[in-house]
Amino acid sequence: MKKINWKRKLTSRKLWAATASFVSMIILAAGGTENTATQVTALIMAGASAIAYIIGEGLTDSANMGTDDVEEDKQ
């Protein structure tokens, strides 16, 4: 069985668009208003943007660890 790459999954726009769409349709099917579904979808997408940013910055920071020391040694 393959190991799931959660970083990649959580930063996927397709995953978040599908999640927002699914939740929106559930709200409408349960009798909620279109306005409520739109607001919930917007909140999900805003949260997804924040999660993707945080994970992306963390990956960038971890990739750059130790590079400052090398540059200081060269000077």
PDB file of C-alpha atoms in Angstrom:
ATOM      1  CA  MET A   1       0.000   0.000   0.000  1.00  0.00           C
ATOM      2  CA  LYS A   2       1.344   3.429  -0.928  1.00  0.00           C
ATOM      3  CA  LYS A   3       1.902   6.114   1.674  1.00  0.00           C
ATOM      4  CA  ILE A   4      -0.409   9.135   1.283  1.00  0.00           C
ATOM      5  CA  ASN A   5       1.328  12.468   0.710  1.00  0.00           C
ATOM      6  CA  TRP A   6      -0.839  14.648   2.978  1.00  0.00           C
ATOM      7  CA  LYS A   7       1.078  17.849   2.200  1.00  0.00           C
ATOM      8  CA  ARG A   8       0.282  17.466  -1.469  1.00  0.00           C
ATOM      9  CA  LYS A   9      -3.346  16.517  -0.815  1.00  0.00           C
ATOM     10  CA  LEU A  10      -4.027  19.440   1.522  1.00  0.00           C
ATOM     11  CA  THR A  11      -2.581  21.979  -0.906  1.00  0.00           C
ATOM     12  CA  SER A  12      -4.580  20.643  -3.861  1.00  0.00           C
ATOM     13  CA  ARG A  13      -7.037  23.186  -5.291  1.00  0.00           C
ATOM     14  CA  LYS A  14      -9.062  20.314  -6.762  1.00  0.00           C
ATOM     15  CA  LEU A  15      -9.563  18.785  -3.317  1.00  0.00           C
ATOM     16  CA  TRP A  16     -10.792  22.051  -1.823  1.00  0.00           C
ATOM     17  CA  ALA A  17     -13.042  22.878  -4.794  1.00  0.00           C
ATOM     18  CA  ALA A  18     -14.592  19.409  -4.573  1.00  0.00           C
ATOM     19  CA  THR A  19     -15.031  19.750  -0.794  1.00  0.00           C
ATOM     20  CA  ALA A  20     -16.653  23.183  -1.133  1.00  0.00           C
ATOM     21  CA  SER A  21     -18.956  21.929  -3.870  1.00  0.00           C
ATOM     22  CA  PHE A  22     -19.957  18.867  -1.861  1.00  0.00           C
ATOM     23  CA  VAL A  23     -20.730  20.872   1.277  1.00  0.00           C
ATOM     24  CA  SER A  24     -22.638  23.464  -0.753  1.00  0.00           C
ATOM     25  CA  MET A  25     -24.812  20.781  -2.346  1.00  0.00           C
ATOM     26  CA  ILE A  26     -25.479  19.163   1.047  1.00  0.00           C
ATOM     27  CA  ILE A  27     -26.603  22.530   2.433  1.00  0.00           C
ATOM     28  CA  LEU A  28     -28.974  23.032  -0.484  1.00  0.00           C
ATOM     29  CA  ALA A  29     -30.297  19.463  -0.260  1.00  0.00           C
ATOM     30  CA  ALA A  30     -30.957  19.922   3.445  1.00  0.00           C
ATOM     31  CA  GLY A  31     -33.114  22.962   2.756  1.00  0.00           C
ATOM     32  CA  GLY A  32     -30.552  25.694   3.277  1.00  0.00           C
ATOM     33  CA  THR A  33     -30.615  28.852   1.219  1.00  0.00           C
ATOM     34  CA  GLU A  34     -28.358  29.558  -1.722  1.00  0.00           C
ATOM     35  CA  ASN A  35     -26.920  32.499   0.212  1.00  0.00           C
ATOM     36  CA  THR A  36     -25.896  30.227   3.088  1.00  0.00           C
ATOM     37  CA  ALA A  37     -24.313  27.739   0.681  1.00  0.00           C
ATOM     38  CA  THR A  38     -22.356  30.549  -0.992  1.00  0.00           C
ATOM     39  CA  GLN A  39     -21.082  31.865   2.337  1.00  0.00           C
ATOM     40  CA  VAL A  40     -19.998  28.418   3.521  1.00  0.00           C
ATOM     41  CA  THR A  41     -18.248  27.765   0.201  1.00  0.00           C
ATOM     42  CA  ALA A  42     -16.389  31.069   0.513  1.00  0.00           C
ATOM     43  CA  LEU A  43     -15.281  30.164   4.041  1.00  0.00           C
ATOM     44  CA  ILE A  44     -14.020  26.753   2.929  1.00  0.00           C
ATOM     45  CA  MET A  45     -12.022  28.272   0.066  1.00  0.00           C
ATOM     46  CA  ALA A  46     -10.575  30.967   2.351  1.00  0.00           C
ATOM     47  CA  GLY A  47      -9.525  28.282   4.819  1.00  0.00           C
ATOM     48  CA  ALA A  48      -7.996  26.249   2.007  1.00  0.00           C
ATOM     49  CA  SER A  49      -5.965  29.258   0.892  1.00  0.00           C
ATOM     50  CA  ALA A  50      -4.645  29.757   4.412  1.00  0.00           C
ATOM     51  CA  ILE A  51      -3.764  26.069   4.787  1.00  0.00           C
ATOM     52  CA  ALA A  52      -1.977  25.999   1.420  1.00  0.00           C
ATOM     53  CA  TYR A  53      -0.024  29.143   2.315  1.00  0.00           C
ATOM     54  CA  ILE A  54       1.045  27.798   5.705  1.00  0.00           C
ATOM     55  CA  ILE A  55       2.147  24.440   4.300  1.00  0.00           C
ATOM     56  CA  GLY A  56       3.910  26.105   1.361  1.00  0.00           C
ATOM     57  CA  GLU A  57       5.823  28.488   3.640  1.00  0.00           C
ATOM     58  CA  GLY A  58       6.750  25.626   5.939  1.00  0.00           C
ATOM     59  CA  LEU A  59       8.115  23.599   3.034  1.00  0.00           C
ATOM     60  CA  THR A  60      10.071  26.614   1.761  1.00  0.00           C
ATOM     61  CA  ASP A  61      11.511  27.304   5.205  1.00  0.00           C
ATOM     62  CA  SER A  62      12.509  23.684   5.727  1.00  0.00           C
ATOM     63  CA  ALA A  63      14.173  23.560   2.304  1.00  0.00           C
ATOM     64  CA  ASN A  64      16.192  26.680   3.130  1.00  0.00           C
ATOM     65  CA  MET A  65      17.395  25.514   6.543  1.00  0.00           C
ATOM     66  CA  GLY A  66      21.152  25.680   6.784  1.00  0.00           C
ATOM     67  CA  THR A  67      21.684  27.748   3.629  1.00  0.00           C
ATOM     68  CA  ASP A  68      22.431  30.909   5.640  1.00  0.00           C
ATOM     69  CA  ASP A  69      25.355  29.180   7.359  1.00  0.00           C
ATOM     70  CA  VAL A  70      26.929  28.230   4.033  1.00  0.00           C
ATOM     71  CA  GLU A  71      26.670  31.775   2.680  1.00  0.00           C
ATOM     72  CA  GLU A  72      28.228  33.249   5.834  1.00  0.00           C
ATOM     73  CA  ASP A  73      31.178  30.853   5.598  1.00  0.00           C
ATOM     74  CA  LYS A  74      31.934  31.955   2.040  1.00  0.00           C
ATOM     75  CA  GLN A  75      32.323  35.637   3.012  1.00  0.00           C
TER      76      GLN A  75
END
